[in-house]
Short mmCIF file of C-alpha atoms and ligand atoms in Angstrom, two decimals:
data_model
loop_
_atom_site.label_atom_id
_atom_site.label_comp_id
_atom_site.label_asym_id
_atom_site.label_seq_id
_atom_site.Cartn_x
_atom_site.Cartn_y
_atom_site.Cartn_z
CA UNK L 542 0.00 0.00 0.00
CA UNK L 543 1.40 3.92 -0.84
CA UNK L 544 1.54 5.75 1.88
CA UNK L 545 -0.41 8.97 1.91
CA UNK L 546 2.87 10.85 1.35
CA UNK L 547 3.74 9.03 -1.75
CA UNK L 548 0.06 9.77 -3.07
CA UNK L 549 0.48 13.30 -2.11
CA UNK L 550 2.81 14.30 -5.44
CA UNK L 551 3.80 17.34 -3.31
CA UNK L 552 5.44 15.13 -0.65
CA UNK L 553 7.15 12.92 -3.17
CA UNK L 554 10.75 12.63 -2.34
CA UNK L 555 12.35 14.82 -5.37
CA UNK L 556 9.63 17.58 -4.75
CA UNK L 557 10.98 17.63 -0.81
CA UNK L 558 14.76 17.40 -2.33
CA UNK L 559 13.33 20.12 -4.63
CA UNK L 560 12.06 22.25 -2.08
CA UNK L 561 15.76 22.09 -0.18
CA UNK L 562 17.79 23.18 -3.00
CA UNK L 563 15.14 26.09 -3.23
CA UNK L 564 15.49 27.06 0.32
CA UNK L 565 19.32 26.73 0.71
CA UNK L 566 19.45 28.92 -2.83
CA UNK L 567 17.20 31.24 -0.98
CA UNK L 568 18.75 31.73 2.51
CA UNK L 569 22.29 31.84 0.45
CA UNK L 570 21.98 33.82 -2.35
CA UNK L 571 18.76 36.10 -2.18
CA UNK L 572 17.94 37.00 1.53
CA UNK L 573 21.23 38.49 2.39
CA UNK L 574 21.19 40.93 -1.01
CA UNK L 575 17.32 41.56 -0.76
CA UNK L 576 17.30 44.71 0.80
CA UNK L 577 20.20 46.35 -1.89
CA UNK L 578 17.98 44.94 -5.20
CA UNK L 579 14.69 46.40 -3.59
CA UNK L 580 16.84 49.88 -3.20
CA UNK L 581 18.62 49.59 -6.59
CA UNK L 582 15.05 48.45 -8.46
CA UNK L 583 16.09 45.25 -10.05
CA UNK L 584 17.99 42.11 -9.50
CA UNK L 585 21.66 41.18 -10.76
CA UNK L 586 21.48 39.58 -14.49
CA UNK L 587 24.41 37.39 -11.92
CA UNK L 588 21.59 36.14 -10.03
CA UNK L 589 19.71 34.21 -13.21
CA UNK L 590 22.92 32.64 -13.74
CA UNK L 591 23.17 31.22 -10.43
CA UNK L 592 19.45 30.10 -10.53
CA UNK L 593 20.12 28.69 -13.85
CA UNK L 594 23.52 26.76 -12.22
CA UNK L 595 21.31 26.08 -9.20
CA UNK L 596 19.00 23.95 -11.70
CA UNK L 597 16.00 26.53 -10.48
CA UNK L 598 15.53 28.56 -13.57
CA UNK L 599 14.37 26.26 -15.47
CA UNK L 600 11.73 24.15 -13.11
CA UNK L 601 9.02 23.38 -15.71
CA UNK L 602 10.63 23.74 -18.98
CA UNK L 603 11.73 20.60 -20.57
CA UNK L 604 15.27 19.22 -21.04
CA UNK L 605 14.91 19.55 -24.72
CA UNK L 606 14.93 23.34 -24.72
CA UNK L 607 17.29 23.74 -22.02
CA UNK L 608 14.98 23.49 -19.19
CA UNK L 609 15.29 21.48 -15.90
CA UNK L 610 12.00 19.60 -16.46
CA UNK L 611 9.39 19.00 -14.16
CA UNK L 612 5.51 20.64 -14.29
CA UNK L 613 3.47 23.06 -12.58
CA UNK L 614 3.61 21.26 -9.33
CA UNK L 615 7.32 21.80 -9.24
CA UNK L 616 7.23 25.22 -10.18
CA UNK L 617 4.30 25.45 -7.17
CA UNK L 618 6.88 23.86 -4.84
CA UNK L 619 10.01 26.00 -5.79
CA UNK L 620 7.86 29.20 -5.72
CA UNK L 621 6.25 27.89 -1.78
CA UNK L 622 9.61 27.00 -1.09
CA UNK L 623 11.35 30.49 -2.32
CA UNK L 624 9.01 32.42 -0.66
CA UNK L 625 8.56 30.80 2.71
CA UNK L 626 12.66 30.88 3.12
CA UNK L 627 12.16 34.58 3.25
CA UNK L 628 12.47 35.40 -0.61
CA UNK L 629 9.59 38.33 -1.86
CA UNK L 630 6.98 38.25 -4.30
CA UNK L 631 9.39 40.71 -6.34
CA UNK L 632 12.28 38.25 -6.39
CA UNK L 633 9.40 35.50 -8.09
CA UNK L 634 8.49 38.21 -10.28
CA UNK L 635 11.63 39.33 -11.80
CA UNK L 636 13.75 35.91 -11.65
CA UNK L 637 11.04 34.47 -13.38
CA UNK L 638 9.56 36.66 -16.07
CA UNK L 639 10.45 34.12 -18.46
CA UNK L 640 8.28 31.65 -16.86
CA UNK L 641 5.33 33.93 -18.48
CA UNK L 642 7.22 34.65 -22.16
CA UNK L 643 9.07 31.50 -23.41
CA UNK L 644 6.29 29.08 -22.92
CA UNK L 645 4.81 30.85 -26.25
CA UNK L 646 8.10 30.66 -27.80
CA UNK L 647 8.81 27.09 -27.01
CA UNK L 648 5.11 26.22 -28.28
CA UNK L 649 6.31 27.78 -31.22
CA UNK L 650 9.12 25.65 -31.96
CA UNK L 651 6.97 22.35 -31.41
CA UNK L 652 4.30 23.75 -33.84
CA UNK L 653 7.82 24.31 -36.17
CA UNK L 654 9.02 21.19 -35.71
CA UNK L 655 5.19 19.44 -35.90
CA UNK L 656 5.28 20.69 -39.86
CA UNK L 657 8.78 19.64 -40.54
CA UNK L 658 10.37 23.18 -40.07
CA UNK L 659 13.42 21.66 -37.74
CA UNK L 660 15.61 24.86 -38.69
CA UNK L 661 12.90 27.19 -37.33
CA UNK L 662 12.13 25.21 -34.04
CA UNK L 663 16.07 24.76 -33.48
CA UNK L 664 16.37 28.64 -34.19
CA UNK L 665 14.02 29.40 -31.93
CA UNK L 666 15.47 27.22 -29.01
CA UNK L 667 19.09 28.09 -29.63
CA UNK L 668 18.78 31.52 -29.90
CA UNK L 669 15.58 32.71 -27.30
CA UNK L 670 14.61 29.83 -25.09
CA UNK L 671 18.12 28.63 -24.25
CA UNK L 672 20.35 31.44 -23.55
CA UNK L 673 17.44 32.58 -21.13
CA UNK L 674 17.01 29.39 -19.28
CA UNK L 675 20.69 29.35 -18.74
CA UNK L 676 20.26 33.02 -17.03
CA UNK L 677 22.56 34.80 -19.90
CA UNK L 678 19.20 36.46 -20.83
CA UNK L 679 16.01 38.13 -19.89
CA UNK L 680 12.93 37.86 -20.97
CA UNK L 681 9.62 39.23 -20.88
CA UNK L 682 6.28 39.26 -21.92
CA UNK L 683 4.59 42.88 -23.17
CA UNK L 684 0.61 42.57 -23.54
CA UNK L 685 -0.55 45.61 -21.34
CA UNK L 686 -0.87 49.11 -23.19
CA UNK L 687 -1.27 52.51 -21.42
CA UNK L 688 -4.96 52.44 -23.19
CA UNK L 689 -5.71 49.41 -20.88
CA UNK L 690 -4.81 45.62 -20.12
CA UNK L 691 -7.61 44.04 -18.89
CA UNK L 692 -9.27 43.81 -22.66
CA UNK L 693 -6.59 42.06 -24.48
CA UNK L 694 -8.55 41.64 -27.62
CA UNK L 695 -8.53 45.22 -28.00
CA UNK L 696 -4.83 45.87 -27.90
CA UNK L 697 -3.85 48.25 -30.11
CA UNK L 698 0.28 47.96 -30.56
CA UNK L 699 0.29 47.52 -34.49
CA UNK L 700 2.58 45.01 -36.73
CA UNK L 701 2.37 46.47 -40.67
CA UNK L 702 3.25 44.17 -43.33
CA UNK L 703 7.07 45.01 -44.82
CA UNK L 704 8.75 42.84 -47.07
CA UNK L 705 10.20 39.76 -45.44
CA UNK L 706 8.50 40.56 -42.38
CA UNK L 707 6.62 43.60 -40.07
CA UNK L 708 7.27 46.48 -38.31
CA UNK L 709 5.61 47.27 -34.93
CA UNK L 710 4.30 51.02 -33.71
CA UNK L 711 2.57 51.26 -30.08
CA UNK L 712 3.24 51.13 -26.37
CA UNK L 713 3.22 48.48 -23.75
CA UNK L 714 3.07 49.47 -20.12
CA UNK L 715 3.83 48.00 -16.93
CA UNK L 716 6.16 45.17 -18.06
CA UNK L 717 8.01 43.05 -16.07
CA UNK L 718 12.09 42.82 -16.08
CA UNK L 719 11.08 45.31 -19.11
CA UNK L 720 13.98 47.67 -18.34
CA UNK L 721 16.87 44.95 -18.47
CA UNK L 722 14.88 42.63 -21.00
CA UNK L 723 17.14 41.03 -23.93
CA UNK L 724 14.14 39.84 -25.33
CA UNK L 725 10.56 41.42 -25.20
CA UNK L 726 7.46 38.36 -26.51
CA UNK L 727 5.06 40.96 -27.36
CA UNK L 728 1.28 40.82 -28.12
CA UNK L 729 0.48 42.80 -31.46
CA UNK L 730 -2.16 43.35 -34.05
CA UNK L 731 -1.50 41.91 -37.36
CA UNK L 732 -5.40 41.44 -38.07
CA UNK L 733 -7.84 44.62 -38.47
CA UNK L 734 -9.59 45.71 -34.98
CA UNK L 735 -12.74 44.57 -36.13
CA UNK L 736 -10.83 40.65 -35.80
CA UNK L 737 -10.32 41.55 -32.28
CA UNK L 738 -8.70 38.70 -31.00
CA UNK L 739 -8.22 36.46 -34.26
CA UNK L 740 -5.95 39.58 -35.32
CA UNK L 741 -3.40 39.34 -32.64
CA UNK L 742 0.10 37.50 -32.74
CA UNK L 743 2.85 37.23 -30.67
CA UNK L 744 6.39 38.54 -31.69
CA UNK L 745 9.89 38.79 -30.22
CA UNK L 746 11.30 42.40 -30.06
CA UNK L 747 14.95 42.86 -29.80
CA UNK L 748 15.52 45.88 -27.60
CA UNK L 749 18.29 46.86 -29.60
CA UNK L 750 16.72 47.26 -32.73
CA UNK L 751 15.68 50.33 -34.56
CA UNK L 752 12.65 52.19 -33.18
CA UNK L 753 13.20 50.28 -29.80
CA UNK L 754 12.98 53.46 -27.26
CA UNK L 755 14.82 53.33 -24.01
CA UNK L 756 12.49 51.52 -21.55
CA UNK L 757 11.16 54.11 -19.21
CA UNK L 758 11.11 52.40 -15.38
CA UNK L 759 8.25 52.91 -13.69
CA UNK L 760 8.51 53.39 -9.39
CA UNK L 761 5.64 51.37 -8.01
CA UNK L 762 4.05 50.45 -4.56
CA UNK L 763 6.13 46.85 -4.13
CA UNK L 764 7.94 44.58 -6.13
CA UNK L 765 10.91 46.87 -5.73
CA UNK L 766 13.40 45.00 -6.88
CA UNK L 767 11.71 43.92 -10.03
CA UNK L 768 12.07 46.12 -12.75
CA UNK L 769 8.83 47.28 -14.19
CA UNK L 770 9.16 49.27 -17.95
CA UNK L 771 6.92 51.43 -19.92
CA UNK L 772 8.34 50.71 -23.70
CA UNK L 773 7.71 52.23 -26.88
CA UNK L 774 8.21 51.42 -30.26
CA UNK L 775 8.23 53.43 -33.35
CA UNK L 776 8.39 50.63 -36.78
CA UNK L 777 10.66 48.31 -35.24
CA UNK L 778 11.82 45.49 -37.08
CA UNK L 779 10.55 41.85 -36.82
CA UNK L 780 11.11 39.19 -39.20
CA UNK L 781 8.58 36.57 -40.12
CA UNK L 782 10.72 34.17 -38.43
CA UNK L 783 10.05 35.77 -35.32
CA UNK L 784 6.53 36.03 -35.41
CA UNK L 785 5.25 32.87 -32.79
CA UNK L 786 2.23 31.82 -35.35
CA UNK L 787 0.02 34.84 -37.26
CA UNK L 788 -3.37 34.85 -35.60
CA UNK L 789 -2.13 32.48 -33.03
CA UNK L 790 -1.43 35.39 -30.04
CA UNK L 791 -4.54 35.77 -28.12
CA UNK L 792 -5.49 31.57 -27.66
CA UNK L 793 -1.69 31.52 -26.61
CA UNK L 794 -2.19 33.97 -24.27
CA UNK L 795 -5.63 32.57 -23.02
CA UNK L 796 -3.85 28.91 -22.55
CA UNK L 797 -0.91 30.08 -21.00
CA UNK L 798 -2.95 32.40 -18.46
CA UNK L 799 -3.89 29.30 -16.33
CA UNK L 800 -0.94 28.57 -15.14
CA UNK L 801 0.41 32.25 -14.68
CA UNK L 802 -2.97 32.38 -12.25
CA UNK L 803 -1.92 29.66 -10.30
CA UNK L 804 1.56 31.00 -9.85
CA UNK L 805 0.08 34.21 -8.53
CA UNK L 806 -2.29 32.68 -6.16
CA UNK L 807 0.86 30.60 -4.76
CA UNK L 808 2.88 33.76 -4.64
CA UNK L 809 -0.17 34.80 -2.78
CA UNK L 810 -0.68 32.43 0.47
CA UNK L 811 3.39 31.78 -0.07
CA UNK L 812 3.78 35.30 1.12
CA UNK L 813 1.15 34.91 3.40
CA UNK L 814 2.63 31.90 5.20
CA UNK L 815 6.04 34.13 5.01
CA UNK L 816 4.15 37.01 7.11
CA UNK L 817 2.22 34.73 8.95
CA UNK L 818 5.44 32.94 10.01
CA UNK L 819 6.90 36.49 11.40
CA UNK L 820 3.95 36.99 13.27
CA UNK L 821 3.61 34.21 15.36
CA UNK L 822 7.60 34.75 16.29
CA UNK L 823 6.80 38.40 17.31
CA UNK L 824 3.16 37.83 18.66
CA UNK L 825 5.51 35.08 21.45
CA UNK L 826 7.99 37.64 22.12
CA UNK L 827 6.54 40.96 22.01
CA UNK L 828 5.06 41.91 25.45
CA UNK L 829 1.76 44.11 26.00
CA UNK L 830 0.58 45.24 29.63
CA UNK L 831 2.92 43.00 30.95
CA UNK L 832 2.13 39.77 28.54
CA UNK L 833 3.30 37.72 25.58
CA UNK L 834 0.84 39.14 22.81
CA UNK L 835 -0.03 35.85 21.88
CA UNK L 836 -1.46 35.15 25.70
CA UNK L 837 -4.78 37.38 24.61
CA UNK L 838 -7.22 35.50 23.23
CA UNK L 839 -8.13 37.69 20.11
CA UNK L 840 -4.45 37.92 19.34
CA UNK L 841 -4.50 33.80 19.72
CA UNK L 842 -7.83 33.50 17.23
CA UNK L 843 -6.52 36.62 14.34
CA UNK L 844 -3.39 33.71 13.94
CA UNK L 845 -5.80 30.80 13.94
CA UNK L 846 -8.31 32.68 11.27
CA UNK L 847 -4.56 33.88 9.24
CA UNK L 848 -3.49 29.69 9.37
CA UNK L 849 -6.97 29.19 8.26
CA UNK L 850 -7.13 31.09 5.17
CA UNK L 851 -3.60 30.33 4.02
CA UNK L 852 -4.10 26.21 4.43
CA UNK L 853 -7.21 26.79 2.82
CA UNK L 854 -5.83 28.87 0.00
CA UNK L 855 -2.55 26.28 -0.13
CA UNK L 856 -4.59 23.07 -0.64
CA UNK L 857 -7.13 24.10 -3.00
CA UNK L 858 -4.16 26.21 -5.33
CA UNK L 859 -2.59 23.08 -5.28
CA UNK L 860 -5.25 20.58 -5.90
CA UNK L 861 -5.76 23.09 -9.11
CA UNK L 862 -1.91 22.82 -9.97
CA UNK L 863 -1.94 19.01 -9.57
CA UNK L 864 -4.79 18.79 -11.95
CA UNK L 865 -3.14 20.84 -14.43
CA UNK L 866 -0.36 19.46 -14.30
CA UNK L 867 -2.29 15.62 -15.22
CA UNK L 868 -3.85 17.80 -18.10
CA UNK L 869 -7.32 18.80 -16.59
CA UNK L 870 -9.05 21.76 -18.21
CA UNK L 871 -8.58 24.07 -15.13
CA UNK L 872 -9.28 27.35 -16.22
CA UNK L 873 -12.21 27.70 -13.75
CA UNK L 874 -10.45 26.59 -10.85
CA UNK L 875 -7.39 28.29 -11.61
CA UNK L 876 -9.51 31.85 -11.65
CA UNK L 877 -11.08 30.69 -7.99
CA UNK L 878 -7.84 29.90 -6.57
CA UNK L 879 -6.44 33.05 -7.43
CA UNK L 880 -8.81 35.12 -6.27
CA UNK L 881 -9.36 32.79 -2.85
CA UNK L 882 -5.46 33.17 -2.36
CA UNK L 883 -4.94 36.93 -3.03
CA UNK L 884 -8.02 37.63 -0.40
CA UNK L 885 -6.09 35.09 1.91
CA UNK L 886 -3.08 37.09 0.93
CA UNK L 887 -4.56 40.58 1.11
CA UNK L 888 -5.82 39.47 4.86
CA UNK L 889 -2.69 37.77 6.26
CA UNK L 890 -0.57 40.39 5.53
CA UNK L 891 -2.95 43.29 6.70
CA UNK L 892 -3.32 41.24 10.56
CA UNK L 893 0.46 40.94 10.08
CA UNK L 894 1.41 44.33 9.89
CA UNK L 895 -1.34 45.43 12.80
CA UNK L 896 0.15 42.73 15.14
CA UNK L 897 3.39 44.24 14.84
CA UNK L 898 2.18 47.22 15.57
CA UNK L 899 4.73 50.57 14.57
CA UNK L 900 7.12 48.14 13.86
CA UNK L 901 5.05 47.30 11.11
CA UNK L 902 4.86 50.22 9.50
CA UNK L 903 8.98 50.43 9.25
CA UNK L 904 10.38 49.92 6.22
CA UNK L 905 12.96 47.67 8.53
CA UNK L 906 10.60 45.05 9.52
CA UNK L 907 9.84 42.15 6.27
CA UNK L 908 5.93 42.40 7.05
CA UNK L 909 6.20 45.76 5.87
CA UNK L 910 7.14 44.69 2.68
CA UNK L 911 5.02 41.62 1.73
CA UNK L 912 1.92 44.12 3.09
CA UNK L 913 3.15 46.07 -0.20
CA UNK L 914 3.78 43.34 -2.82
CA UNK L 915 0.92 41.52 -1.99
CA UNK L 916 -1.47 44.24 -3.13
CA UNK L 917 -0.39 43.53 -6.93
CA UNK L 918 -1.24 40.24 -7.02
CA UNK L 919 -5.39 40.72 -7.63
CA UNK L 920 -4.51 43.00 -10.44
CA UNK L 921 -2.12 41.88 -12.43
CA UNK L 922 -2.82 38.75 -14.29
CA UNK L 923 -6.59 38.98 -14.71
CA UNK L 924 -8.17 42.07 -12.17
CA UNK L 925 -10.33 39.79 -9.72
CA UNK L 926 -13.50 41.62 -11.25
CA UNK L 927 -12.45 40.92 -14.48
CA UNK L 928 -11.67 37.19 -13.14
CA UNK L 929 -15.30 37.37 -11.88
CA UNK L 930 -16.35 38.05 -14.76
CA UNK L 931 -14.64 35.23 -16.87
CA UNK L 932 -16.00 32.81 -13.79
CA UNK L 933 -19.34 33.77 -14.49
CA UNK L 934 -19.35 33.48 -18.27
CA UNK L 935 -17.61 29.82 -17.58
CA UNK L 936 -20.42 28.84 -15.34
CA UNK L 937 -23.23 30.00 -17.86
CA UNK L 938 -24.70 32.76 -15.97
C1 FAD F 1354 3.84 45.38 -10.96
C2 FAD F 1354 3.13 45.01 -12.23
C3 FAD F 1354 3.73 44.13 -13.11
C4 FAD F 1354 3.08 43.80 -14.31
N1 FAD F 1354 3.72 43.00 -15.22
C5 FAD F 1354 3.18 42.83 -16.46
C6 FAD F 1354 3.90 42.14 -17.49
O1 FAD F 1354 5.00 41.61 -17.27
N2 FAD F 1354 3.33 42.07 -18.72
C7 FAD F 1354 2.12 42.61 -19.01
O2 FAD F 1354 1.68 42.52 -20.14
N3 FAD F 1354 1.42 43.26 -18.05
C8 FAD F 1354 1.92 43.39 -16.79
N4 FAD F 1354 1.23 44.07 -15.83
C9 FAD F 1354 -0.07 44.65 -16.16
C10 FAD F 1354 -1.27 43.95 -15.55
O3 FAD F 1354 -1.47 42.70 -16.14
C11 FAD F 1354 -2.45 44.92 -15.73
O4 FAD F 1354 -2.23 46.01 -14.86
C12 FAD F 1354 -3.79 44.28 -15.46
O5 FAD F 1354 -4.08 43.33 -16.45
C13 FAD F 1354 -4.91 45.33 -15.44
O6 FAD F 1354 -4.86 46.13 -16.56
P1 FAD F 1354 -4.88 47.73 -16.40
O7 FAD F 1354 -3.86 48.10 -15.41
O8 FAD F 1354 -4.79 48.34 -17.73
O9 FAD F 1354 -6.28 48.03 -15.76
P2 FAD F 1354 -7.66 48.31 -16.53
O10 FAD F 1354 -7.88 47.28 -17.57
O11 FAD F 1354 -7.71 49.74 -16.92
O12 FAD F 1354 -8.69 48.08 -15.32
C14 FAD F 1354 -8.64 48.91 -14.16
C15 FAD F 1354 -9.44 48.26 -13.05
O13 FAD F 1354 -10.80 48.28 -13.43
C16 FAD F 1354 -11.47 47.14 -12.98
N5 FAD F 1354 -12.06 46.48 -14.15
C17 FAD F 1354 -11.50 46.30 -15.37
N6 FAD F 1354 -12.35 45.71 -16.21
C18 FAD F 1354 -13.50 45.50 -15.52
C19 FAD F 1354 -14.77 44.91 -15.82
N7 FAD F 1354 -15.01 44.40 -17.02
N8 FAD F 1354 -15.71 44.89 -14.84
C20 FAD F 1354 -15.48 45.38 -13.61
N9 FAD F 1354 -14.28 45.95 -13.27
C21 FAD F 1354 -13.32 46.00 -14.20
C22 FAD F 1354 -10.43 46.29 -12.24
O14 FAD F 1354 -10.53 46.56 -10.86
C23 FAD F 1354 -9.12 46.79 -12.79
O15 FAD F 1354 -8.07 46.63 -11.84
C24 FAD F 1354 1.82 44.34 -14.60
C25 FAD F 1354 1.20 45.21 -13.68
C26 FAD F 1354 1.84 45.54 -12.52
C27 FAD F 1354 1.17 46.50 -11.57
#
């Protein structure tokens, strides 16, 4: 008979060797240098390398494009496992902006190599997916425009038919490791508007190219050390070869939006545990009136309510991950986890702060900061109304 931690594919004994790797990589190489990359806004192209060395960077890509294999679980596992050992939300964010822009470009070489086009696919891998999975590159993924992000069909960033390829006109806004990005998977109209979402593709901008402007980096609430860039382009370049399938953009997007859902909502109740971790330490060595804080009863039931919205949170986000991973159609469940673990999030971190009292509100005490980062994660992604409203057209109402 399997014992229930063998059935349990998050106890399994790689995900648990997994999981120390993560935290040793953690307490070694990020906690000590978080507080310089949150002042300096971004992290250290060194630190992808490491990852990358670390075998981290690469947790649910395959071997065949340079990845270190594994699914969504293991990503789940390695982003729990960053974040409990004291990493930030900004750390997951940055490190792993690839984790939301090569899975369209590695999709792209299989459909490549599917219709016989080997030099393509092998382009594509040896060129994009590889040198970024071994941390020599960045990547990132540009779909938001200052004109709005939650209506992705309606994007507006224009590719114009040259010969042997396109040029792209438009802005993209609030992107992700935009500022240091080698390589910039970006969602453009190639259709009319009236195609709305059958008229957008996905393209890789080089940053160097003509028309490329300077990123412009953006100061923001959290997430301080991950650099966030407003970009602009004025008929840069692209060659067909690095279009990822005309027509193809917004279903890519769509598919890959599951799992980028479930990342958030671990990110979410990862951070929470994080804060929720602090707060128990201080609540049993902070004295009020002349007692431990975690003697009063209200203090005793706000860290039984915070355990119970995390666990909650944790075991249905990764019930939803497991499933995925085994193939399920999850897009349902991945839109209630994230909103179920961001409102975990969103509470856990709030209590956590107030129990610390003014030492809360100093930028010297962690709480402080995961109070901040956490309040991106029901926006970005998929805005919880606009998740609502996706849950709602899924359930036929
Ligand atoms: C730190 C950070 C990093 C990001 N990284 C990236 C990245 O790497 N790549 C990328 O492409 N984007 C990125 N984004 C953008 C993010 O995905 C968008 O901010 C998000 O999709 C919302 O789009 P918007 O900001 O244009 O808000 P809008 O679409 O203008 O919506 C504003 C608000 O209105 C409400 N709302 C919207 N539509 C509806 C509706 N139909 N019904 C009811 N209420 C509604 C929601 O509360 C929403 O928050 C990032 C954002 C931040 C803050």
């Amino acid at each position: 008979m399997p014992t229930a931690a063998v059935d349990d594919p998050f106890q399994a004994p790689e995900r648990r060797a997994l999981r120390a790797v993560v935290t040793d990589f953690t307490t070694r190489e990020i906690t000590p240098h978080l507080p310089a990359w949150e002042r300096e806004g971004q992290l250290p192209r060194d630190l992808h390398r490491r990852a990358a060395e670390a075998g981290i960077l690469g947790i649910g890509f395959p071997e065949e494009v340079g990845g270190s294999g594994g699914d969504l679980v293991d990503v789940v596992v390695m982003t729990e496992a960053l974040l409990e050992a004291g990493g930030s939300g900004g750390v997951i964010s940055g490190l792993f902006s690839h984790g939301i822009a090569l899975p369209h470009v590695v999709d792209e070489a299989e459909r490549r190599r599917q219709r016989g086009d080997t030099a393509g696919a092998d382009d594509l891998v040896e060129r994009i997916v590889a040198p970024v999975l071994r941390g020599e590159a960045i990547a990132s993924l540009a779909v938001t425009e200052p004109d709005g992000g939650s209506d992705v069909a309606h994007l507006r960033t224009r590719a114009t038919r040259v010969d042997g390829g396109w040029v792209v006109s438009g802005a993209k806004v609030y992107i992700t490791s935009g500022v240091r990005a080698d390589v910039v998977v970006a969602a453009v109209r190639t259709g009319t508007p009236q195609e709305a979402a059958a008229g957008i593709s996905l393209v890789l901008l080089d940053p160097r190219a003509e028309g490329y402007a300077a990123p412009r980096s953006l100061e923001k609430m959290g997430w301080w050390c991950s650099d966030t860039a407003e970009l602009s382009f004025d008929g840069v370049p692209v060659p067909d070869s690095d279009v990822l399938g005309e027509g193809l953009g917004f279903a890519s997007l769509a598919r890959h939006f599951v799992s980028e859902r479930i990342s958030i909502a671990v990110t979410a109740y990862a951070t929470a545990q994080r804060a929720f971790d602090l707060t128990v330490a201080w609540a049993r060595q902070r004295e009020t009136f002349g007692r431990p804080l975690v003697s009063r009863q209200v203090v005793r039931h706000t860290l039984v309510e915070m355990t119970r919205q995390i666990d909650v949170a944790r075991v249905y986000t990764r019930d939803v991950a497991r499933r995925h991973a085994a193939g399920e159609d999850v897009i349902l469940p991945a839109v209630q986890a994230k909103k179920t673990a961001v409102e975990a999030g969103d509470y856990v971190v709030d209590r956590a702060v107030q129990l610390h009292g003014g030492m809360g509100y100093m930028r010297e005490s962690e709480v402080e900061r995961h109070y901040r980062d956490a309040r991106v994660l029901g926006i970005g992604g998929g805005a919880t109304e606009v998740m609502d409203d996706l849950a709602a057209r899924l359930l036929g109402y």
